[in-house]
Coordinates of C-alpha atoms in Angstrom, one line a residue:
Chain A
X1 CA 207.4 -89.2 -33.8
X2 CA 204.8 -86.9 -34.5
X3 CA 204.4 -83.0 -34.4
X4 CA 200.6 -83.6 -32.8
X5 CA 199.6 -86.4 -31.4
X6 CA 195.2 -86.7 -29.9
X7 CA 194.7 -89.7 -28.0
X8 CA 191.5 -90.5 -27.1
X9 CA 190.2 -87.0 -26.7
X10 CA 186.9 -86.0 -25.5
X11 CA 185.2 -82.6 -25.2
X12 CA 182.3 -81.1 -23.3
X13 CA 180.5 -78.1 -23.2
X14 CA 178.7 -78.2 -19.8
X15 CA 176.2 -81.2 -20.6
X16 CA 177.1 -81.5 -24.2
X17 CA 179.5 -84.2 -25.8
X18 CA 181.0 -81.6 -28.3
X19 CA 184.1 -84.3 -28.9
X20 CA 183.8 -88.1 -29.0
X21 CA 187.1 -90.1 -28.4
X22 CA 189.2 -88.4 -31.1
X23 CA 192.9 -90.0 -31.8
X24 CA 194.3 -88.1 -33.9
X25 CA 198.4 -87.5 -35.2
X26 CA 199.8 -85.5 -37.7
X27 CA 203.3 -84.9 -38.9
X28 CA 205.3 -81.7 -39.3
X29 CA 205.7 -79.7 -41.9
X30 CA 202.7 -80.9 -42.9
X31 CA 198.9 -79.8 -43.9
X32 CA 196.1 -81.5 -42.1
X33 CA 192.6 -79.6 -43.2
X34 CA 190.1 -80.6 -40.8
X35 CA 186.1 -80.9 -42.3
X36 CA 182.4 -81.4 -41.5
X37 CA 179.6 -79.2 -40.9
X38 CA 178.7 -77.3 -39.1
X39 CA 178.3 -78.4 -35.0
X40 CA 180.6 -81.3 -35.9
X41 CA 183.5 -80.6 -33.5
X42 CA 186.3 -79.7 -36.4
X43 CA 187.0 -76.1 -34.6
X44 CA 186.8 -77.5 -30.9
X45 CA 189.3 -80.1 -31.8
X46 CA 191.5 -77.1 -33.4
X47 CA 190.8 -74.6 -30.5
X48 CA 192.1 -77.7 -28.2
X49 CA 195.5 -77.4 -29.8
X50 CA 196.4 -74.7 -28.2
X51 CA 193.8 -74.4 -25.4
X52 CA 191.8 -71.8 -26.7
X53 CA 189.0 -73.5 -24.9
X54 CA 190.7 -73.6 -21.5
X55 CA 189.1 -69.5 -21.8
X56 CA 185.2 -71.0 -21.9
X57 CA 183.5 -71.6 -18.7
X58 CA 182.4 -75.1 -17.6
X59 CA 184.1 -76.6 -20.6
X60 CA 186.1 -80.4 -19.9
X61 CA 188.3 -82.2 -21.8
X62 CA 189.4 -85.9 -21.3
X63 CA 192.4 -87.7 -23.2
X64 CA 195.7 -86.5 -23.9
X65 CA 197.4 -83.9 -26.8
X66 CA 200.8 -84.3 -27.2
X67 CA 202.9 -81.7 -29.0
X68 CA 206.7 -82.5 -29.6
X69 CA 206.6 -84.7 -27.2
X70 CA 205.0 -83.2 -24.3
X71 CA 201.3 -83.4 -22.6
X72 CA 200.3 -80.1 -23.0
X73 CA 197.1 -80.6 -21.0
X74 CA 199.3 -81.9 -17.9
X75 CA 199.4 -79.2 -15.0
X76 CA 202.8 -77.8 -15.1
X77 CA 202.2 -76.8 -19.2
X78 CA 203.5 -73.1 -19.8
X79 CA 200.4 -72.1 -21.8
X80 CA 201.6 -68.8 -22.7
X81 CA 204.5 -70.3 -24.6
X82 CA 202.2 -73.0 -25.9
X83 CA 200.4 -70.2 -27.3
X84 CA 203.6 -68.5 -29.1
X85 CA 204.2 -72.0 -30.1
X86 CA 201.4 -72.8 -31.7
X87 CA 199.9 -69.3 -33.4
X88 CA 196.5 -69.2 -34.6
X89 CA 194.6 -67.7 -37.2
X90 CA 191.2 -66.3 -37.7
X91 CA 187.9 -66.6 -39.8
X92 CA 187.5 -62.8 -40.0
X93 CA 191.2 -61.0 -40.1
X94 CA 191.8 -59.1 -37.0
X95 CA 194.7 -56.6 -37.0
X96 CA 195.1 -54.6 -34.5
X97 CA 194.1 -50.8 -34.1
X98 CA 197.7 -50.1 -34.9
X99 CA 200.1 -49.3 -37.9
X100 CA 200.8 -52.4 -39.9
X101 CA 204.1 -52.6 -38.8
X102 CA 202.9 -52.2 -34.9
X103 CA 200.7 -55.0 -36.2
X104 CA 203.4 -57.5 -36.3
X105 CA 206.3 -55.8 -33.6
X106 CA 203.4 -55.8 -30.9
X107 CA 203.3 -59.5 -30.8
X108 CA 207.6 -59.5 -30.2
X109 CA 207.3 -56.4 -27.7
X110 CA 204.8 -58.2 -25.6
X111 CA 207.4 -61.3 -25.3
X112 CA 210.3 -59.1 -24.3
X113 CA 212.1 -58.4 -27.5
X114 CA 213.1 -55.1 -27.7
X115 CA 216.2 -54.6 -29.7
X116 CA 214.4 -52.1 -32.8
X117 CA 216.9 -53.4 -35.4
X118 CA 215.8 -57.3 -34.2
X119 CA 212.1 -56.1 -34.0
X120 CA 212.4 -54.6 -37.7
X121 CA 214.2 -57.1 -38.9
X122 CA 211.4 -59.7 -37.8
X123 CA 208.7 -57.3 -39.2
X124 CA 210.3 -57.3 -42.5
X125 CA 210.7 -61.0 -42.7
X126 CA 207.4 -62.1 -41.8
X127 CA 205.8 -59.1 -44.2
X128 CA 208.1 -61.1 -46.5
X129 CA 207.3 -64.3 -45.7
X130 CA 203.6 -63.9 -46.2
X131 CA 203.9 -62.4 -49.9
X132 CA 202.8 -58.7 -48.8
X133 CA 205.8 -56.9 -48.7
X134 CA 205.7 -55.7 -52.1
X135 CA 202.1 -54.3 -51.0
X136 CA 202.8 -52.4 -47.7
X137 CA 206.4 -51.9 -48.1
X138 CA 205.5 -47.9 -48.9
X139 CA 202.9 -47.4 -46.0
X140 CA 203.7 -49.7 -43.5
X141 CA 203.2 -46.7 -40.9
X142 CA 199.8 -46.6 -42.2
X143 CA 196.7 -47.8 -40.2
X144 CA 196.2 -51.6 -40.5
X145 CA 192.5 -51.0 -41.3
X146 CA 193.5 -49.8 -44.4
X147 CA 194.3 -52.7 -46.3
X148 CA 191.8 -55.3 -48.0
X149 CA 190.6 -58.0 -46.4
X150 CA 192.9 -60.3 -48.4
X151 CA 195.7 -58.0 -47.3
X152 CA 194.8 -57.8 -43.4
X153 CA 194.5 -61.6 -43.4
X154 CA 197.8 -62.1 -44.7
X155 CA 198.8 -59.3 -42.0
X156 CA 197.6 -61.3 -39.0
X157 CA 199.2 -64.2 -40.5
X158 CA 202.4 -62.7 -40.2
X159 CA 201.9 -61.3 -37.0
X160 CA 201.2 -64.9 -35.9
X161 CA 204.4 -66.3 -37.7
X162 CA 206.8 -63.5 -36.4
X163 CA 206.8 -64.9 -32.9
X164 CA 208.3 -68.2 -34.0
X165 CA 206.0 -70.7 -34.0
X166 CA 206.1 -74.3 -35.2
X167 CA 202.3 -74.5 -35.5
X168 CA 199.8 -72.8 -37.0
X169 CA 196.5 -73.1 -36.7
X170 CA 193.8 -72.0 -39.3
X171 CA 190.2 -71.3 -38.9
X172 CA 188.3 -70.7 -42.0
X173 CA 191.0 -68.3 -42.7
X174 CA 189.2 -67.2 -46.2
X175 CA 185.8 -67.4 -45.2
X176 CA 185.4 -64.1 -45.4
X177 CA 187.6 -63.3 -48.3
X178 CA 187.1 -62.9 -52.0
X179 CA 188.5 -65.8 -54.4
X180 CA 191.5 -63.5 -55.8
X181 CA 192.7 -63.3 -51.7
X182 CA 191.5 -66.8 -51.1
X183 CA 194.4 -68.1 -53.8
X184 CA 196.5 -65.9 -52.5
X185 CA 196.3 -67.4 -48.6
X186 CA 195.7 -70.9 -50.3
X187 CA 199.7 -70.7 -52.3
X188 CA 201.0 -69.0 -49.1
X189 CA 199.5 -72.3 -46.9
X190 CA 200.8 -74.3 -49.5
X191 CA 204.3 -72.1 -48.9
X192 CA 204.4 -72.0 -44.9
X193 CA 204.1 -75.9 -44.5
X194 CA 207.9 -75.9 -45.9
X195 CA 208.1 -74.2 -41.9
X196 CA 205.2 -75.0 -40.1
X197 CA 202.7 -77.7 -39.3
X198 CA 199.4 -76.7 -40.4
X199 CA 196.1 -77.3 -39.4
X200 CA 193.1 -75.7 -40.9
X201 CA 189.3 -76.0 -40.4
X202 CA 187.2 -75.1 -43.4
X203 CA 184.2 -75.5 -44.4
X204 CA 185.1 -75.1 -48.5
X205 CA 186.2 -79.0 -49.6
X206 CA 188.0 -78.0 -52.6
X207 CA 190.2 -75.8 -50.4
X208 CA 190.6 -78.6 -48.1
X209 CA 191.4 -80.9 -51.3
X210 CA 194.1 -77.8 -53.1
X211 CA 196.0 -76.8 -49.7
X212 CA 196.3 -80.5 -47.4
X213 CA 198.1 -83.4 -47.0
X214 CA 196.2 -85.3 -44.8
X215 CA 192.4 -84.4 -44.0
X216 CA 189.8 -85.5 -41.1
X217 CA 186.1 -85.4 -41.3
X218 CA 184.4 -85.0 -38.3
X219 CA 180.3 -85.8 -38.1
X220 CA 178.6 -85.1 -34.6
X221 CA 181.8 -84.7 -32.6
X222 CA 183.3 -88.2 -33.9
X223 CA 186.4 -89.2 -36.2
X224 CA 185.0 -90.6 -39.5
X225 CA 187.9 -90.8 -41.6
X226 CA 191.0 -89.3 -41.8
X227 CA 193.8 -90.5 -44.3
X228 CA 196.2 -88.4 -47.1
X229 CA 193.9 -85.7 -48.7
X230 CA 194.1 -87.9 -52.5
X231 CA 192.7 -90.7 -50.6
X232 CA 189.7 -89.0 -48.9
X233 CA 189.2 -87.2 -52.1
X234 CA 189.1 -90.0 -54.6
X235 CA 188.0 -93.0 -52.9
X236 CA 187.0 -92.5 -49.1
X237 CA 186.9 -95.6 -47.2
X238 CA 183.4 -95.0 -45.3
X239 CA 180.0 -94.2 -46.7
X240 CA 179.8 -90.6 -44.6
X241 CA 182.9 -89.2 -45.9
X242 CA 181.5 -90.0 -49.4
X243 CA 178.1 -88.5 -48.8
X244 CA 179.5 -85.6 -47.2
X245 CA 182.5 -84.9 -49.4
X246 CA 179.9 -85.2 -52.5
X247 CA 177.0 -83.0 -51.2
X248 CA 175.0 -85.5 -50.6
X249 CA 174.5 -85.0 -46.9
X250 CA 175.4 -82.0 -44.6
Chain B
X1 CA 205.1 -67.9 -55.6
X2 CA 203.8 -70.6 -58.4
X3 CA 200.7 -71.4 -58.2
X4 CA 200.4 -75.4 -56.9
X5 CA 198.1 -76.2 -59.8
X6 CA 200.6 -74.3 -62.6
X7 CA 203.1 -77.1 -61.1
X8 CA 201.0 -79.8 -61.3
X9 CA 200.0 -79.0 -64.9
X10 CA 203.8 -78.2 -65.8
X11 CA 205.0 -82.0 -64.7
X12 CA 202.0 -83.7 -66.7
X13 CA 202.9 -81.4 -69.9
X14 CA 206.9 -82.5 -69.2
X15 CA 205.5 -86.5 -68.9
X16 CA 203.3 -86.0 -72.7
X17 CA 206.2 -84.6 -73.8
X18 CA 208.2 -87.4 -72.9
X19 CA 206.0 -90.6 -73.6
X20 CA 205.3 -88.8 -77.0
X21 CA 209.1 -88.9 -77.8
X22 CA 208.7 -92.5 -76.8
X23 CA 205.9 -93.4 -78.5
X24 CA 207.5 -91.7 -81.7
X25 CA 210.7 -93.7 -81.0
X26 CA 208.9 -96.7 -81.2
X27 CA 206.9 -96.0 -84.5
X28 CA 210.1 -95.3 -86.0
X29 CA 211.3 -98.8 -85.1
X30 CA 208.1 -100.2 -86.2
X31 CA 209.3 -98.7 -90.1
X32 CA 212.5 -100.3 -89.7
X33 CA 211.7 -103.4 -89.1
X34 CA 208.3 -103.2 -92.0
X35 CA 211.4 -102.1 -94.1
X36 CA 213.6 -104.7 -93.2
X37 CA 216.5 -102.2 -92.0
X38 CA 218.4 -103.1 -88.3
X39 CA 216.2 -102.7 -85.6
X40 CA 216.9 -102.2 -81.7
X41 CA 216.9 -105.6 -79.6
X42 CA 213.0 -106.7 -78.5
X43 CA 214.3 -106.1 -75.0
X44 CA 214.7 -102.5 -75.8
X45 CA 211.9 -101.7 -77.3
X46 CA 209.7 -103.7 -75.0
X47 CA 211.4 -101.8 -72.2
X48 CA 210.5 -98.4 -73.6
X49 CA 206.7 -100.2 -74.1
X50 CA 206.6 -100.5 -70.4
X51 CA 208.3 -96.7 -69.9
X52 CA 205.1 -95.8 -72.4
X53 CA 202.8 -98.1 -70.0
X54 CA 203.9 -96.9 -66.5
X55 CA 204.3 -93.4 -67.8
X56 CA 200.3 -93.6 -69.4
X57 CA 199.7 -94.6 -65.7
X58 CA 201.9 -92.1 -64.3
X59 CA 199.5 -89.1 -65.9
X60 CA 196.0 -90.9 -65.0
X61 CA 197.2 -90.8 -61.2
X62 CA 198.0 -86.9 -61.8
X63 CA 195.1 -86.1 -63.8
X64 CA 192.8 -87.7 -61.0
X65 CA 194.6 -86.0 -58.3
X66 CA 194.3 -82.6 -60.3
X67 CA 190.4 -83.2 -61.0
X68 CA 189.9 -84.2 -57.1
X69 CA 191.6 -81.9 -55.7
X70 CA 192.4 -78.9 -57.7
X71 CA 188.8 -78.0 -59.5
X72 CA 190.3 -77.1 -62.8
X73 CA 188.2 -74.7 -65.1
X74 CA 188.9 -73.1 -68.5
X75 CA 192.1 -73.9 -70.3
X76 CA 193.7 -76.1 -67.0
X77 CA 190.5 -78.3 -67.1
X78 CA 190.8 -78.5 -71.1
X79 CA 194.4 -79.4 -70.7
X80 CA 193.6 -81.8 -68.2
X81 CA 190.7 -83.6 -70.3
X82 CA 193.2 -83.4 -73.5
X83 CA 195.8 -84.5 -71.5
X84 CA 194.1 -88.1 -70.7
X85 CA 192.7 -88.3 -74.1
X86 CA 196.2 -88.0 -75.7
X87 CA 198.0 -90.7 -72.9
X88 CA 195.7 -92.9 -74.1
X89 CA 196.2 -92.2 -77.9
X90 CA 199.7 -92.5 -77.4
X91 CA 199.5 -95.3 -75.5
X92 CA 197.5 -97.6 -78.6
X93 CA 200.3 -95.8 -80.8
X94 CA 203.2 -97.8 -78.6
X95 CA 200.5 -100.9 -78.6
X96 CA 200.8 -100.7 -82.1
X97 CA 204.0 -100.4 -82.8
X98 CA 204.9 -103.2 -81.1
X99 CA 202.7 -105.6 -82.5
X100 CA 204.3 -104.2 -86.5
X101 CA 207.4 -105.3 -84.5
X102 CA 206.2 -108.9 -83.4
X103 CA 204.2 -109.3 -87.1
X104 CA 206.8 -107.8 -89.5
X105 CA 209.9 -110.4 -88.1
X106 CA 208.4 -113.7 -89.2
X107 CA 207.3 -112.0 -93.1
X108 CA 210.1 -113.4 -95.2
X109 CA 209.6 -112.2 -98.5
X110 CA 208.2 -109.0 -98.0
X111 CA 211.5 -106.6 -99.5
X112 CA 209.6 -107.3 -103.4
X113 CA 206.0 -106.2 -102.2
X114 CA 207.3 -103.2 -100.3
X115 CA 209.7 -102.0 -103.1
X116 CA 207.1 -102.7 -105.4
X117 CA 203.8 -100.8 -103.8
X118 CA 205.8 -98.3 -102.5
X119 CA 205.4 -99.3 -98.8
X120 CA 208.3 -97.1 -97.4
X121 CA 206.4 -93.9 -98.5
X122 CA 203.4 -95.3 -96.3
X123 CA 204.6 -96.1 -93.3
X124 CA 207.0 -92.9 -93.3
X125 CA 204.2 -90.7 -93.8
X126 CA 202.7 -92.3 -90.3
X127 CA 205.7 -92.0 -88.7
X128 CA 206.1 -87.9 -89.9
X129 CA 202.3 -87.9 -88.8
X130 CA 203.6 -89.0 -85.4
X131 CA 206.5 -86.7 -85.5
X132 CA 204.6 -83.2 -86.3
X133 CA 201.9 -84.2 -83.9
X134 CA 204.3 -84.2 -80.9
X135 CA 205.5 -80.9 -82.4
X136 CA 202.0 -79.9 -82.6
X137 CA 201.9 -80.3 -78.5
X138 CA 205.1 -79.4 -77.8
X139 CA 204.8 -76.1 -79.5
X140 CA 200.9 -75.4 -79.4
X141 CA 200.9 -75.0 -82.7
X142 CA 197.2 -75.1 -83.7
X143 CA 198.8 -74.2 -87.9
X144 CA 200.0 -77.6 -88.3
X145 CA 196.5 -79.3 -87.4
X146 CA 195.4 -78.7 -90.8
X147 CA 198.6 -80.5 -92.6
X148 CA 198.2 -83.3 -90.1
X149 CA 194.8 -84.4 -91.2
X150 CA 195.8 -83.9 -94.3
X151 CA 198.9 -86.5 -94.4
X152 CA 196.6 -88.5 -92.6
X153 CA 194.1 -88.5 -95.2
X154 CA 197.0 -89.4 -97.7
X155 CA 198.3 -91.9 -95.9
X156 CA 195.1 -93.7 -95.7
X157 CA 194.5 -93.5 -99.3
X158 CA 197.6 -94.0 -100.1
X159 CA 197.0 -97.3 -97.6
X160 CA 194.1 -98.5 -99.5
X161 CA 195.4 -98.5 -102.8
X162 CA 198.7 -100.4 -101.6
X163 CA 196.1 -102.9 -99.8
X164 CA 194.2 -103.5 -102.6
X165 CA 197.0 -104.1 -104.9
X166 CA 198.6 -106.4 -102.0
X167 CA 196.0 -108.7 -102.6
X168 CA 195.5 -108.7 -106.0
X169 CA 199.5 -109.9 -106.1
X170 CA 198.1 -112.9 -103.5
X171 CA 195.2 -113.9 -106.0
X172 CA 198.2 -114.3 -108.4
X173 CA 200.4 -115.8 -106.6
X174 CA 200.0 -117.9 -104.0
X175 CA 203.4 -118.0 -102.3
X176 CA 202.7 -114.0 -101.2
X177 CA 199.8 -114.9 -99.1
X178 CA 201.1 -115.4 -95.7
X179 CA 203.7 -112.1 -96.4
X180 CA 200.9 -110.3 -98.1
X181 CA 198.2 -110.8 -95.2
X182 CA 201.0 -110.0 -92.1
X183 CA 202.0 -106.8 -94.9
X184 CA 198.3 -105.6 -95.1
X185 CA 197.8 -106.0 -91.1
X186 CA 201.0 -103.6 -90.3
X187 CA 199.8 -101.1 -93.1
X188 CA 196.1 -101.6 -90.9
X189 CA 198.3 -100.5 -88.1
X190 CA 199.9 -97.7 -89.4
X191 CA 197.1 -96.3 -90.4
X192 CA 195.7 -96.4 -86.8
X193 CA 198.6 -95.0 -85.7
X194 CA 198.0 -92.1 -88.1
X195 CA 194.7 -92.1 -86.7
X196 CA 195.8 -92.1 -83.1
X197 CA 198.1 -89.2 -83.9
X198 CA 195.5 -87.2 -85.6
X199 CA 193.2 -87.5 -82.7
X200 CA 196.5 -85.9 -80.5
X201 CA 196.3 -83.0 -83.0
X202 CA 192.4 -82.7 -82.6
X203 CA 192.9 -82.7 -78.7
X204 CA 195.6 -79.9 -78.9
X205 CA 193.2 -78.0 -81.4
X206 CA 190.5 -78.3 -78.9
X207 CA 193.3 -77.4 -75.9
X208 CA 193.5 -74.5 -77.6
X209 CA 190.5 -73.1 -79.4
X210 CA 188.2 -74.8 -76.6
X211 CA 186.1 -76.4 -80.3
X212 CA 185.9 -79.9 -80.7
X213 CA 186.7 -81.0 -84.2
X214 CA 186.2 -84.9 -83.5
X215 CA 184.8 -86.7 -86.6
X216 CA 184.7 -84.0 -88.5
X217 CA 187.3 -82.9 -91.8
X218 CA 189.1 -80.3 -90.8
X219 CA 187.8 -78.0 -93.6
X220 CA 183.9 -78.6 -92.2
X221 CA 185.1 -77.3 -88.8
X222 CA 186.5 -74.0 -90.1

């Protein structure tokens, strides 16, 4: 069975056919980079995965997602603990207004945890996990806003993982980041899918070719081609994914 | 954490490594049997040709993967380049070996042209050529470049006069032809295999150094 599983899905934005019958599966523990430019439906698809688009008016969606087994478009879908299930990540880091260890205990006050030896525990983990303990370790009742961007990114990463998700969701996470903290997020990706399902959106193809497994291109809200990352890399099965993936369109 | 590409670039050094010590196994079987001393069974050393083969195709698929997918610059993408330049040298050195292997069992008569033009002293100094050049990788050892062209050089000359001579013996006598002709192909052979092994030593040099030294003698280039 798979972790994710789009059948048929179709998105609008009011008038506009933003997504075009997508069918889509990926496995867990795995890393599935989604790519196309820009318009092309890659972050609609991954803001569908966990219904971030549910928040934006006179949006529709047709089709079915299926995570672990379950619809979670059908009515009676908890989508607060859909949310904690599948955490998300952003293009531009955004840590709280907080310390950076109130960065990652908010996320596990707000869901009812309030044992402090559990709560540090889970802070010091995920620090941990994400490879910036040995930066913060000293200051971690220091504002949040004074880290690097590398460092904040990292930060919001482990706020998302320290509420126990199995997915993780990735949008141009290093967009905005120099290349020294781009590696850094890149080997932590590459890390986390030991964990976590991954799916990332970016618009940089080498990332998408140094951190996936699979990879889907997307072109004016359709489903080109997706297949293991090697394949799409070194010998794409359709013309667009060749055009696209060597600059020559896009 | 290790970086995904240091991984990547740590198997394909560990495969060289090991179709090297293949490859050099099989030269030294190639000597034995040129010298007429006990060789290993054909199914043995044609099962360490296709190791050699499927290994050769083993580091294509990573160096492909590596080029698609991991953009390597500087000393990665120069190990990368050298490291599909030396799969293939060492893949003509296994070629080679095999076919001394095939050529040197039907030469009957050969033991009084080898003892007598000092064969041994050839083909072992292709076979050490072999053996320093996988110590040349294994140890990035850019020092023993030098010697290596230089035993190559001597083993080519050192070729030519024993080829010459070869067929000087065949204008005498007649019954040496068929010996002395399979006898002048192997020493051909080892000489490519020299060759091949030289050309590792130049990719390693240029590995390291970033300088390409191809078709040039060592002494021009520095």
């Amino acid at each position: 069975m798979h972790k994710i599983e789009s059948n048929n899905v179709n998105f609008y934005y009011g008038e506009n056919h933003a997504l075009r019958d997508i069918s889509l599966s990926m496995k867990e523990n795995t890393v599935t980079a989604l790519i196309g430019p820009s318009g092309c439906g890659k972050s609609t698809y991954l803001r569908l995965l966990n219904r971030m688009n549910d928040l934006i008016d006179g949006t529709k969606m047709t089709g079915s997602i299926v995570i672990d087994g379950a619809d979670i478009y059908e009515k009676n879908t908890n989508v607060d603990n859909l949310r904690k299930n599948v955490g998300m990540v952003f293009q531009k880091p955004n840590p709280f207004p907080k310390t950076i260890f109130e960065n990652v205990a908010y996320g596990l006050r707000v869901n009812g945890i309030t044992d402090k030896n559990e709560i540090e525990e889970r802070v010091v983990t995920t620090i941990e996990q994400v490879a910036l303990w040995d930066e913060v370790k000293d200051k971690l009742k220091k504002s949040a806003f004074e880290l690097s961007g590398g460092q904040q990114q990292r930060l919001c990463i482990a706020r998302a993982l320290a509420i126990k998700p199995s997915i993780l969701l990735m949008d141009e996470p290093t967009s905005a980041l120099d290349p020294i903290s781009t590696s850094k997020i890149e080997e932590l990706i590459y890390e986390l899918k030991n964990k976590y399902t991954i799916v990332i959106v970016t618009h940089n193809m080498q990332q998408a070719g140094r951190v996936s497994d699979t990879t889907a291109f997307f072109y004016m809200g359709e489903l080109i081609e997706y297949d293991k990352t090697k394949t799409i890399f070194t010998k794409p099965a359709i013309k667009q994914t060749e055009d696209y993936i060597t600059g020559r369109f896009g | 954490m290790a970086s995904h590409l240091e991984t990547e670039l740590g198997k394909l050094r560990g495969i060289i490594i090991k179709i090297g010590g293949l490859a050099e196994s099989q030269v030294a079987e190639a000597v034995k049997a040129v010298l007429s001393e006990p060789v290993l069974e054909s199914k043995e050393v044609k099962k360490t040709e296709n190791k050699i083969d499927k290994l050769d195709v083993k580091i294509d698929d990573i160096c492909q993967s590596v080029f698609a997918l991991q953009q390597p610059v500087a000393s990665d993408l120069r190990f990368i380049i050298s490291a599909m330049q030396i799969s293939r040298e060492i893949e003509r050195i296994g070629d080679l070996s095999m076919s001394i292997i095939k050529l040197t069992k039907s030469i009957k008569e050969k033991h009084e042209l080898i003892s007598k033009f000092n064969i041994a002293d050839i083909v072992r100094g292709a076979e050490d050529i072999t053996a320093k050049t996988n110590e040349c990788f294994l140890n990035m050892d850019e020092t023993s470049v030098e010697e290596i062209f230089k035993l190559n050089t001597d083993v080519k000359s050192k070729s030519s006069d024993a080829i010459d001579n070869i067929i000087g013996e065949m204008k005498n006598n007649s019954k040496t032809v068929v010996s002395g002709t399979n006898l002048i192909i192997a020493l051909k052979h080892f000489e490519r295999i020299a060759d091949h092994s030289t050309n590792i030593a130049e990719s390693v040099f240029f590995m390291i150094n970033a300088k390409t030294i191809k078709h040039e003698k060592f002494s021009d280039k520095n």
